[in-house]
Short mmCIF file of C-alpha atoms in Angstrom, two decimals:
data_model
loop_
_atom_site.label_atom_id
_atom_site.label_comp_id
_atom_site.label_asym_id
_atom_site.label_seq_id
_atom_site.Cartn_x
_atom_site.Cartn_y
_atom_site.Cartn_z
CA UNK A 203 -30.53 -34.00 -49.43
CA UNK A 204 -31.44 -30.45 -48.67
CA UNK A 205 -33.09 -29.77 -45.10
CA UNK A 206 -33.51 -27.67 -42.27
CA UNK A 207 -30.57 -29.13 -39.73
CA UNK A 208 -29.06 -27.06 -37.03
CA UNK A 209 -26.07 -25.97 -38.98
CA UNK A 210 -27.95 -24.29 -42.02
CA UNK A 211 -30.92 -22.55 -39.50
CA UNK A 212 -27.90 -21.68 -36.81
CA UNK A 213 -28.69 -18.05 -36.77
CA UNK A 214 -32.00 -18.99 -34.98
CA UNK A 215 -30.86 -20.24 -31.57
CA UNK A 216 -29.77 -18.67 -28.40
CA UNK A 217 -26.57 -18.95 -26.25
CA UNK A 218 -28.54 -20.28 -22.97
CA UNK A 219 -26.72 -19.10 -20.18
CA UNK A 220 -26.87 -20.83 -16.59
CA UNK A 221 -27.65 -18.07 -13.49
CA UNK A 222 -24.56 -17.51 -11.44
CA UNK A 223 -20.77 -17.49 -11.91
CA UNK A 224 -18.37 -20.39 -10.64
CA UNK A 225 -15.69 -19.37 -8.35
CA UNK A 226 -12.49 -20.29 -9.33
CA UNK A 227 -10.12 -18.40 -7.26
CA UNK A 228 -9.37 -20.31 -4.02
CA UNK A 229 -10.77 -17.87 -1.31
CA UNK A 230 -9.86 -19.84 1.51
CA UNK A 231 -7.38 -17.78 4.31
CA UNK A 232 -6.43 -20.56 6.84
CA UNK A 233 -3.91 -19.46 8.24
CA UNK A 234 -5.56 -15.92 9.27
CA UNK A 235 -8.71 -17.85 10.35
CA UNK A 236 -5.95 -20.03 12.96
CA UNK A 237 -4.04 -16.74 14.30
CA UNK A 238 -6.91 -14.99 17.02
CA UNK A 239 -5.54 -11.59 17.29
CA UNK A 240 -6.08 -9.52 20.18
CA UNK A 241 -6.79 -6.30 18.68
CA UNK A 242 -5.54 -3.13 20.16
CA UNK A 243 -5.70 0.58 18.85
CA UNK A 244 -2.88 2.43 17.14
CA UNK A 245 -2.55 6.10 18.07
CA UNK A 246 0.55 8.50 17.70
CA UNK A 247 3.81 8.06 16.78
CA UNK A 248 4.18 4.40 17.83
CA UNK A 249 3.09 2.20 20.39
CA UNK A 250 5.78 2.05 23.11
CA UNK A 251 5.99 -1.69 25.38
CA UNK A 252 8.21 -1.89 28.16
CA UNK A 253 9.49 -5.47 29.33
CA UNK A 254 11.35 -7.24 31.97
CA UNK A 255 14.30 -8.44 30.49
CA UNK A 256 16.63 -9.49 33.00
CA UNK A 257 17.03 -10.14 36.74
CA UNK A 258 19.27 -8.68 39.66
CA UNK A 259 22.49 -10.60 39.77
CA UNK A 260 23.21 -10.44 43.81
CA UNK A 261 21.51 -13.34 45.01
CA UNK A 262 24.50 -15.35 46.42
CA UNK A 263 24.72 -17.85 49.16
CA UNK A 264 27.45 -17.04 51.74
CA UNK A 265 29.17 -18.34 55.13
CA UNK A 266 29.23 -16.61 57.91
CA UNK A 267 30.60 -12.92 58.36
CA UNK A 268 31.88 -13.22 54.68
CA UNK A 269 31.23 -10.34 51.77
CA UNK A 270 28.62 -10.87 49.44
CA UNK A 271 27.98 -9.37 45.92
CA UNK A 272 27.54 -5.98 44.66
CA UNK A 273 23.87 -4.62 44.46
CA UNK A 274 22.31 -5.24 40.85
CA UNK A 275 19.64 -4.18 39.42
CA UNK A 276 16.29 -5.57 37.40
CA UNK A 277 16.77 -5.16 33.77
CA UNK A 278 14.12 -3.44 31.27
CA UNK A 279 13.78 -3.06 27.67
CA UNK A 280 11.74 -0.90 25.32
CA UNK A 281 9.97 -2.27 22.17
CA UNK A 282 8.44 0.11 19.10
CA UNK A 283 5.53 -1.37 17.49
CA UNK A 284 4.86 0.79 14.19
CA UNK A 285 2.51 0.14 11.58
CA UNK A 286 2.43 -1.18 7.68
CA UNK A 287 -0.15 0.08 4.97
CA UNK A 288 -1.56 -2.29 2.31
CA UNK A 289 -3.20 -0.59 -0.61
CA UNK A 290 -5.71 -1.15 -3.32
CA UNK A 291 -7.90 0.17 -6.04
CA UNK A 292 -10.01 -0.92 -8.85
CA UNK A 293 -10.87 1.57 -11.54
CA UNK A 294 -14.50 1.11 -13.79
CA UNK A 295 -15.85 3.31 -16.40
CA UNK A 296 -19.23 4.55 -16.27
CA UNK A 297 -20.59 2.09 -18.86
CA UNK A 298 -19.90 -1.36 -17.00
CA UNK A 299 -21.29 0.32 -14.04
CA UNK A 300 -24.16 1.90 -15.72
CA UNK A 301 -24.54 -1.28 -18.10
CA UNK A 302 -24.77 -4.18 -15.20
CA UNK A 303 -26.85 -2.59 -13.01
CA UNK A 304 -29.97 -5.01 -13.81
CA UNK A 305 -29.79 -8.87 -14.23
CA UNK A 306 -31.02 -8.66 -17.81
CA UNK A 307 -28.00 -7.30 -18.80
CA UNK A 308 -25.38 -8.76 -16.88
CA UNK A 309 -24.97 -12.18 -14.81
CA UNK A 310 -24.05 -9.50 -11.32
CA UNK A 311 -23.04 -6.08 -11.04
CA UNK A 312 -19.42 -4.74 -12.21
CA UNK A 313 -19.35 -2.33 -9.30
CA UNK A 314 -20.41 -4.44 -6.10
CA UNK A 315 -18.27 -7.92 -7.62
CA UNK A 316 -15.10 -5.40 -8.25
CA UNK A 317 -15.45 -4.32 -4.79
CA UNK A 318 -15.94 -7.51 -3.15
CA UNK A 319 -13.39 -9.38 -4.90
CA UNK A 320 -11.03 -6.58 -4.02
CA UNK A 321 -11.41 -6.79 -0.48
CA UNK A 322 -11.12 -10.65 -1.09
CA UNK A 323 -7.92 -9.99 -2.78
CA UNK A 324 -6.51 -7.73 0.15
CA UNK A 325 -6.97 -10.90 2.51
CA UNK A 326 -5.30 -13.10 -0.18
CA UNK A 327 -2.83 -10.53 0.46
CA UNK A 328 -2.73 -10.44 4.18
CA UNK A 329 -2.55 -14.47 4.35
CA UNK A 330 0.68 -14.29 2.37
CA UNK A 331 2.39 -11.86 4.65
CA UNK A 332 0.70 -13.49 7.93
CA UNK A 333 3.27 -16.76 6.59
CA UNK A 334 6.27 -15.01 5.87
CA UNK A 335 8.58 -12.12 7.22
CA UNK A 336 7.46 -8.74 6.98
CA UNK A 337 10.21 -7.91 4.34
CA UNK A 338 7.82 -7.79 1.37
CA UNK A 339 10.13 -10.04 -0.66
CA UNK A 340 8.43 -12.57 -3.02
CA UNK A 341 11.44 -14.58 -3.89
CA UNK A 342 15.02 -14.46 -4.67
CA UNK A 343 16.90 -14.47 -7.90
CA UNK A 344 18.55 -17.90 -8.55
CA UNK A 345 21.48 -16.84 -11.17
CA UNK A 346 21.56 -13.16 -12.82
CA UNK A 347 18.68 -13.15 -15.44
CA UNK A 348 19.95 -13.08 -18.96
CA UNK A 349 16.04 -13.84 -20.73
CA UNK A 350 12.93 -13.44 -20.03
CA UNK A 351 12.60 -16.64 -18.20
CA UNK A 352 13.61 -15.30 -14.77
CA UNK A 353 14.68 -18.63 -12.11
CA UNK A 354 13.53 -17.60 -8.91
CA UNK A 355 14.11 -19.86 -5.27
CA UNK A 356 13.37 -19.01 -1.77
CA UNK A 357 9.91 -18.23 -2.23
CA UNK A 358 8.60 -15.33 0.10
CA UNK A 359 12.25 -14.80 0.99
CA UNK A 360 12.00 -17.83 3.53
CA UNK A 361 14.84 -20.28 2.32
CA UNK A 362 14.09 -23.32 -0.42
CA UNK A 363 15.28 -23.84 -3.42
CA UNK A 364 11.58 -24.86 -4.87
CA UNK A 365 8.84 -23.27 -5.88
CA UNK A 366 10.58 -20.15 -6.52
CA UNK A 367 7.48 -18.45 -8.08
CA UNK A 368 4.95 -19.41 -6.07
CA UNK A 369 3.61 -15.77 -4.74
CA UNK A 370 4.49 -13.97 -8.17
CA UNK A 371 1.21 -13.35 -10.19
CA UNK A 372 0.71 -12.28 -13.45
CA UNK A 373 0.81 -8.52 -14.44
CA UNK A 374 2.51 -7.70 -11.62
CA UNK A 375 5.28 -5.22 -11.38
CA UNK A 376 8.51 -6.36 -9.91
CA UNK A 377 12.19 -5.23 -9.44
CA UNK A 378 15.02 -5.89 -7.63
CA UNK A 379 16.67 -5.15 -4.28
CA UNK A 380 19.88 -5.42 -3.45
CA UNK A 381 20.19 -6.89 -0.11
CA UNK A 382 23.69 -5.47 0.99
CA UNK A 383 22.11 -1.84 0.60
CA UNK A 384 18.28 -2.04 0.19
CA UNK A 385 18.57 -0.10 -3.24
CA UNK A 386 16.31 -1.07 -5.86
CA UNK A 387 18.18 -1.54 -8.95
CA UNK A 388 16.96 0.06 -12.59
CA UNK A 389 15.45 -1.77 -14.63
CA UNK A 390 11.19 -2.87 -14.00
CA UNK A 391 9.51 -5.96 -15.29
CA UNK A 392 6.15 -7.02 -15.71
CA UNK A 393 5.26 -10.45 -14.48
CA UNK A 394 3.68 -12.17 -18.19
CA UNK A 395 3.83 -15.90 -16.89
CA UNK A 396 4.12 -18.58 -13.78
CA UNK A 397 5.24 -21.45 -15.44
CA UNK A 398 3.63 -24.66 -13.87
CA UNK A 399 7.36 -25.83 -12.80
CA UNK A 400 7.26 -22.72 -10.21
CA UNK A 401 10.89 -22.02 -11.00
CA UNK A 402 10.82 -19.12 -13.25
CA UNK A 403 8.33 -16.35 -13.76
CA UNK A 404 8.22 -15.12 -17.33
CA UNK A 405 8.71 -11.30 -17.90
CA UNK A 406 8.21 -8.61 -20.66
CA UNK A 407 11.79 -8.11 -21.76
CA UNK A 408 15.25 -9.24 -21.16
CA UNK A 409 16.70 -6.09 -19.80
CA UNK A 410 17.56 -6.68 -15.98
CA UNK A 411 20.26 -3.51 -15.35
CA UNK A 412 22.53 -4.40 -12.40
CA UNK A 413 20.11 -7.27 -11.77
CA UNK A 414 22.29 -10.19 -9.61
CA UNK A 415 21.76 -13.46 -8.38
CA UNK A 416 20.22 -13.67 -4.90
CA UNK A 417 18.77 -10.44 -5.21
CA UNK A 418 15.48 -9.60 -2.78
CA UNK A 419 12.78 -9.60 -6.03
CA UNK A 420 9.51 -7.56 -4.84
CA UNK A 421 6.30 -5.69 -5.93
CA UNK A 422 6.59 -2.47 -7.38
CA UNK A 423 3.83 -0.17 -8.06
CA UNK A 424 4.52 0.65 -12.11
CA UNK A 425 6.92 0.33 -14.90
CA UNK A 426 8.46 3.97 -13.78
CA UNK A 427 9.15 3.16 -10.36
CA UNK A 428 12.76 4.14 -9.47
CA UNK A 429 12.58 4.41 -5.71
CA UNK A 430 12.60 1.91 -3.18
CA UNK A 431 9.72 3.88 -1.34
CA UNK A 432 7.21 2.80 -4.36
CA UNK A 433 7.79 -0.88 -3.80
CA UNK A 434 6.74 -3.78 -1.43
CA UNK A 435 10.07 -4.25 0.10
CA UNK A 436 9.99 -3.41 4.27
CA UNK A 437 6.43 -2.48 3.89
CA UNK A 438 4.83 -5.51 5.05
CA UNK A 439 4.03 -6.10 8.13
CA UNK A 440 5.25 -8.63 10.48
CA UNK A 441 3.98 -12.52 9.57
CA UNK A 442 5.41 -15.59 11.58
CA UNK A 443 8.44 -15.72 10.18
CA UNK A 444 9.11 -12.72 11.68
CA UNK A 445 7.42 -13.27 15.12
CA UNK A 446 8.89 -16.87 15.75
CA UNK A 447 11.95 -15.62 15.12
CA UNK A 448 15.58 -15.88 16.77
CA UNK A 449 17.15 -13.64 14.46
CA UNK A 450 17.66 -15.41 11.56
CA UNK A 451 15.01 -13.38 9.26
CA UNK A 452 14.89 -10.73 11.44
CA UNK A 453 17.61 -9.45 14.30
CA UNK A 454 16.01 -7.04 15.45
CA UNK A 455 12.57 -7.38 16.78
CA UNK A 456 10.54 -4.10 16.84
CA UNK A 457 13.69 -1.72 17.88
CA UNK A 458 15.29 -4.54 20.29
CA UNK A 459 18.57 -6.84 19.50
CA UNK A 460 17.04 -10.49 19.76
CA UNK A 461 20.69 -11.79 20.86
CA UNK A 462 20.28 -10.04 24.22
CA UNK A 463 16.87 -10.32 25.11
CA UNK A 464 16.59 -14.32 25.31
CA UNK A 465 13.01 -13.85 26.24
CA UNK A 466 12.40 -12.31 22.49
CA UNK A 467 14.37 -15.08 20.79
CA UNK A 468 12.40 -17.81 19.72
CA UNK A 469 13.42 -21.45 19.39
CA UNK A 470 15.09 -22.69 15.76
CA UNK A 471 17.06 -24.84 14.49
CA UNK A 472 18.69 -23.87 10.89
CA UNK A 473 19.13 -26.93 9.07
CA UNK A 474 17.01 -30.00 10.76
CA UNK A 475 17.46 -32.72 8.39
CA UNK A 476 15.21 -35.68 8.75
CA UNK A 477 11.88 -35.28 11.31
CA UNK A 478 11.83 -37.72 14.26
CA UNK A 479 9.31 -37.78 17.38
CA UNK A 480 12.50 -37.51 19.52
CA UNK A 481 13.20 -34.20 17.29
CA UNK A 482 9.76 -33.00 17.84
CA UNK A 483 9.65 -33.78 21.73
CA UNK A 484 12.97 -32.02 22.37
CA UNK A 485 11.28 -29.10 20.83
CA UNK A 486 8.30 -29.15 23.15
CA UNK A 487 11.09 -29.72 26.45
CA UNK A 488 12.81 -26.70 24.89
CA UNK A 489 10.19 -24.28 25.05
CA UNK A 490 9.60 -25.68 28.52
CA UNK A 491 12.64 -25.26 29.75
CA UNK A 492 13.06 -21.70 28.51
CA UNK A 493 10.55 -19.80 29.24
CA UNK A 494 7.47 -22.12 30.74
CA UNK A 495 6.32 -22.42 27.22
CA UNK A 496 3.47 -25.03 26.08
CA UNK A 497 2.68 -26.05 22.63
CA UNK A 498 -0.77 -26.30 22.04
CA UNK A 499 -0.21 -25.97 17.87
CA UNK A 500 1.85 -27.12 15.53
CA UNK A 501 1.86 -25.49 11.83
CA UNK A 502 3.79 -26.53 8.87
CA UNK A 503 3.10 -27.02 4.66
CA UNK A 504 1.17 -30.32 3.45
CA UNK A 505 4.39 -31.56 2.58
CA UNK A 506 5.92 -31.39 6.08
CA UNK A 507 2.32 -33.06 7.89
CA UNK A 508 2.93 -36.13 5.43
CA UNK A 509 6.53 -36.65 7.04
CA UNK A 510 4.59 -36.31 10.69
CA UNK A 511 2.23 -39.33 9.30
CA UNK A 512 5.00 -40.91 8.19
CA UNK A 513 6.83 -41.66 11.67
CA UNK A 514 3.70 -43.98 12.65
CA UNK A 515 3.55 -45.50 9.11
CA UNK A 516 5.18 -48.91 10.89
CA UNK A 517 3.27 -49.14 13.57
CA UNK A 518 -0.23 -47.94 12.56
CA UNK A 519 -2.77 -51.00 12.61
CA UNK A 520 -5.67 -50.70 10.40
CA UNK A 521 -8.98 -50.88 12.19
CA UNK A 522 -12.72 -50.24 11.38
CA UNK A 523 -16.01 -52.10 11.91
CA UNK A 524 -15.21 -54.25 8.73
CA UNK A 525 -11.46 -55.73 9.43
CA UNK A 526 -12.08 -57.02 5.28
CA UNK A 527 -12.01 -53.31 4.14
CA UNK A 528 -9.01 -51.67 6.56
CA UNK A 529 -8.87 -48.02 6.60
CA UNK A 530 -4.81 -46.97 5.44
CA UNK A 531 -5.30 -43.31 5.76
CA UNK A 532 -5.65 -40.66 8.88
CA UNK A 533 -7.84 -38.09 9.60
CA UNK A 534 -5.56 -35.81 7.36
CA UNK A 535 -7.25 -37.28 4.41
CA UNK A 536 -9.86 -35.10 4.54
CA UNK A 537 -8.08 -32.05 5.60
CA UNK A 538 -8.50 -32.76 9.53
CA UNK A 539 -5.38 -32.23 12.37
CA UNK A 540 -3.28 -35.31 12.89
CA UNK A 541 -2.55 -35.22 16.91
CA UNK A 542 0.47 -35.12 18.06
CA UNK A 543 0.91 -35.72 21.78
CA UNK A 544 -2.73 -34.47 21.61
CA UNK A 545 -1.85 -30.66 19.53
CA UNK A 546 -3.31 -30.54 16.66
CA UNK A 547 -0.76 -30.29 13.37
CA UNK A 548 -2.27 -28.09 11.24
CA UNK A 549 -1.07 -28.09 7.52
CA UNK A 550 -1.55 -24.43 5.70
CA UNK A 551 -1.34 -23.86 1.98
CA UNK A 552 0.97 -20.79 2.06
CA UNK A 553 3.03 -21.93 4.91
CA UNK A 554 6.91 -22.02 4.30
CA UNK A 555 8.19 -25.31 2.93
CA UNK A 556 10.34 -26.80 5.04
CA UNK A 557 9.54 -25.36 8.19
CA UNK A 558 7.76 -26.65 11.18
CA UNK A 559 5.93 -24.28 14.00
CA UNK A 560 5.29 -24.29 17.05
CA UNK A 561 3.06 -21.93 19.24
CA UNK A 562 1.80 -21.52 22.15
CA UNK A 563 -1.35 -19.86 21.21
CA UNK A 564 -2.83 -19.86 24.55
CA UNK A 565 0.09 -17.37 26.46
CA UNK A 566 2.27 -15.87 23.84
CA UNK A 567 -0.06 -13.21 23.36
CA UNK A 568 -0.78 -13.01 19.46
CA UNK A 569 -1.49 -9.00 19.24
CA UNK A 570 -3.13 -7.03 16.26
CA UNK A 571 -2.38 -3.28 16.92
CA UNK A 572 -4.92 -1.86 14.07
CA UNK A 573 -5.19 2.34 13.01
CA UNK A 574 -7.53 0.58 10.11
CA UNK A 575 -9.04 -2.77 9.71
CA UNK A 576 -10.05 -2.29 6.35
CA UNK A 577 -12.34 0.04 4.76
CA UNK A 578 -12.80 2.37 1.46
CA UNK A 579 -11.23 5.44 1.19
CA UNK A 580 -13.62 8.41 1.55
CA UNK A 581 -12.10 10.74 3.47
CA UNK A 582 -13.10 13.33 0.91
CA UNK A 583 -16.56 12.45 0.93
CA UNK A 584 -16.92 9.57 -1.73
CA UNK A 585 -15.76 6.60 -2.09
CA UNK A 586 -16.00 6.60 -6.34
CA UNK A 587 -13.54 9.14 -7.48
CA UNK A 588 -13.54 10.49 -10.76
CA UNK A 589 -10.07 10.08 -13.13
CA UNK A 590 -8.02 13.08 -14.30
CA UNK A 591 -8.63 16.01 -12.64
CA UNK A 592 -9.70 18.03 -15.73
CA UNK A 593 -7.99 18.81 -19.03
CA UNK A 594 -7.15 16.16 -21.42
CA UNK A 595 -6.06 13.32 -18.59
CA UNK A 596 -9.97 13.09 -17.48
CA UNK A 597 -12.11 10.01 -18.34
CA UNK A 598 -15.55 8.90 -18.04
CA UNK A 599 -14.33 6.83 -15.79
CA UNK A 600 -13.97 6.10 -11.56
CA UNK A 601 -11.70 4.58 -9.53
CA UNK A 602 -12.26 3.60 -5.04
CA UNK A 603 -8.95 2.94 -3.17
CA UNK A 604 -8.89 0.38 -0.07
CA UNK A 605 -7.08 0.72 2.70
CA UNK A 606 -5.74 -1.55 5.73
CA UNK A 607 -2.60 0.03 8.27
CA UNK A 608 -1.82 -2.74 11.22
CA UNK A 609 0.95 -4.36 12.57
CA UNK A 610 1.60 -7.84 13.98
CA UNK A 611 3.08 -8.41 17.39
CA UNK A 612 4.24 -11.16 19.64
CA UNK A 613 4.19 -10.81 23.61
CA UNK A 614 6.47 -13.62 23.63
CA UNK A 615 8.27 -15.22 21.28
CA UNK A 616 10.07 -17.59 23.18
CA UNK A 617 7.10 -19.38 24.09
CA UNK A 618 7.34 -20.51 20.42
CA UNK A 619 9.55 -22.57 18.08
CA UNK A 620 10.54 -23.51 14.65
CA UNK A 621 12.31 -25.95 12.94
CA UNK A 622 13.67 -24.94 9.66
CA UNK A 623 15.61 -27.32 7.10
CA UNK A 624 13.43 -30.04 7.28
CA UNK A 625 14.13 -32.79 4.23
CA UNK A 626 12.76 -36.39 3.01
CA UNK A 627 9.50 -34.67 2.09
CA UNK A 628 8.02 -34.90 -1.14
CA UNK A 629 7.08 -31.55 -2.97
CA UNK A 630 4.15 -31.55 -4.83
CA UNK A 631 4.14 -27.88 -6.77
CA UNK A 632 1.02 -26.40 -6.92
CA UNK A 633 -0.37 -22.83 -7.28
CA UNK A 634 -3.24 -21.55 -5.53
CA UNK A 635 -6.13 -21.48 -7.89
CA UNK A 636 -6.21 -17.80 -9.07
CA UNK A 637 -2.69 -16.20 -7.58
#
């Protein structure tokens, strides 16, 4: 029977649209909110630190009338703290500007949510190298690529054969490096997919020239790229990995060889195996013993805090005001710090997999030497700069360039430890909402 229904008078109704937009990119930076930086200026060339390294040698005891050693001398060594860019820009024609400006035409404004976001997405940025090495490297290749399925492991260059695409996003630029020289090899890809494995990333073509397995894979800036200089590779600056070091990701610490300066060398173990409290006690006694080292924070993934909950499993008794409804779970449930001998163990979503921290946060003297904390480029006098330069490459368009230069330091690294290697946990692979 013919009618006026919703179907046949469609035309008639409004799309109602709710004020606001949802956020669905996980803005959360834990690990940067944990590290308290002291910050220092950068000036000049480099900052220059001079340490006490080593002690006189001649202190002997002796009988009487007898010879006694040679005169030594203290021992002193010289560190070079330099400093690593990280650069944005966002690019917005006049029309989305010019067209969002007012509410009745747009749920916010292009221009200020570009520019927030952006600086949002330089943190993102700056939490991922704060948790790995300083190399730049986003993964390795796990067997020569042959398709556009690329398998990837050791995610952030940090060891583990999971999760091999983990800080890859999509339409990024990558190529590879290979390690033995620090070339970049020929042949740039653009970044089309993360599968939800997180083994492979999923590029635009299967050409990979002189591409091999185990090869550093890292940011580059375009498809033309063909110098190492455009890409992300030794252009990070230093994260833990690279602080709480003994050499394994990086020898040499700032311009000084970590195997002779024991007081640069952190604590680690290679290949732990299973975790243990006796494991995680001889740590603490280790630090101690080296260099008068406390632990007052212990870091590691969500996967590595579950082992930690599992050494009381056995002997945890369930309590709570009603005995008929026991409580199975720990603090960790809702995100807290499970103690352990009283320090906090702090799980953190970018953290390396199988690895286990330990830092003295108090004493080791977590440094921030800064020449820029973060701002818009306008050293010309704007921030908004027009595209092309005249001629047939200019647009109606603008782009604004951010800008952060800083470098990382540790006072002392063997205050701190890590235990790498660690197995028996459970891998759960999951992406950060919006990388």
């Amino acid at each position: 029977m013919a009618g006026a229904d919703k179907q046949a008078l469609d035309a008639i109704f409004k799309d109602v649209y709710e004020e606001g937009i949802a956020e669905g990119v996980n803005q959360k930076n834990p690990l940067r909110d944990v590290i308290k930086t002291e910050k220092s200026p950068f000036k000049g060339r480099e900052i220059v630190k001079l340490a006490h390294t080593s002690r006189n040698i001649s202190p002997m005891f002796v009988g009487e009338d007898s010879a006694f050693a040679d005169a030594g001398q203290q021992g002193y060594s010289r560190l070079f703290v330099d400093q690593k860019k990280l650069m944005s820009r966002l690019r917005m024609t006049w029309e989305v500007m010019q067209d969002s400006t007012a509410t009745e035409g747009a749920f916010i404004s292009a221009r200020k949510s570009e520019m927030q976001y952006l600086i949002d997405d330089n943190s993102r940025r700056d939490e991922f190298a704060l948790a790995s090495d300083g190399r730049g490297v986003l993964g390795l290749l796990s067997g020569a690529p042959t398709t556009t399925a690329v398998a990837l492991d050791n995610p952030g260059g940090i060891t583990n054969t999971n999760f091999g695409n983990r800080f890859f996003t999509t339409g990024m630029f990558i190529g590879a490096v290979n390690p033995a020289t620090g070339a970049l090899r020929s042949s740039i890809r653009k970044v089309t997919a993360t599968p939800a494995a997180g083994t492979t990333v999923t590029v635009d073509a299967a050409t990979f020239t002189g591409w091999a397995d185990n090869d550093y894979v890292v940011q580059v800036a375009n498809s033309s790229v063909t110098d190492v200089l455009d890409s992300s590779y030794e252009h990070a600056w230093h994260g833990l990995m690279a602080l709480v070091d003994d050499g394994t990701y990086r020898a040499t610490y700032f311009g000084l060889d970590r195997t002779n300066v024991p007081a640069y060398s952190s604590y680690v173990t290679a290949s732990t195996g299973a975790l243990s409290v006796d494991l995680i006690q001889r740590v603490s006694d280790v630090v101690d013993q080296k260099l008068n080292g406390s632990t007052d924070l212990i870091l590691c993934h969500h996967s590595i805090r579950r082992l930690v909950i599992q050494l009381t499993d056995a002997d945890r008794r369930y309590s709570g005001a009603n005995l008929m409804k026991p409580d199975p779970g720990t603090v960790a449930f809702k995100q807290g710090d499970i103690p352990f001998g009283n320090v906090p163990v702090r799980a953190i979503r970018d953290f390396p997999l199988d690895v286990m921290m330990f830092l003295d946060i108090k004493n080791s003297g977590f440094k921030e030497y800064v020449s820029e904390p973060g701002k818009w480029v306008d050293e010309d006098g704007q921030v908004l700069i027009r595209v092309g330069a005249g001629g047939s490459a200019s647009r109606d368009a603008f782009e604004a360039w951010y800008r952060i230069r800083k470098q990382y330091f540790l006072e002392y690294p063997g205050y701190c430890a890590r235990l790498d290697g660690i197995t028996g946990q459970s891998l759960v692979v999951v992406r950060s909402a919006g990388s």
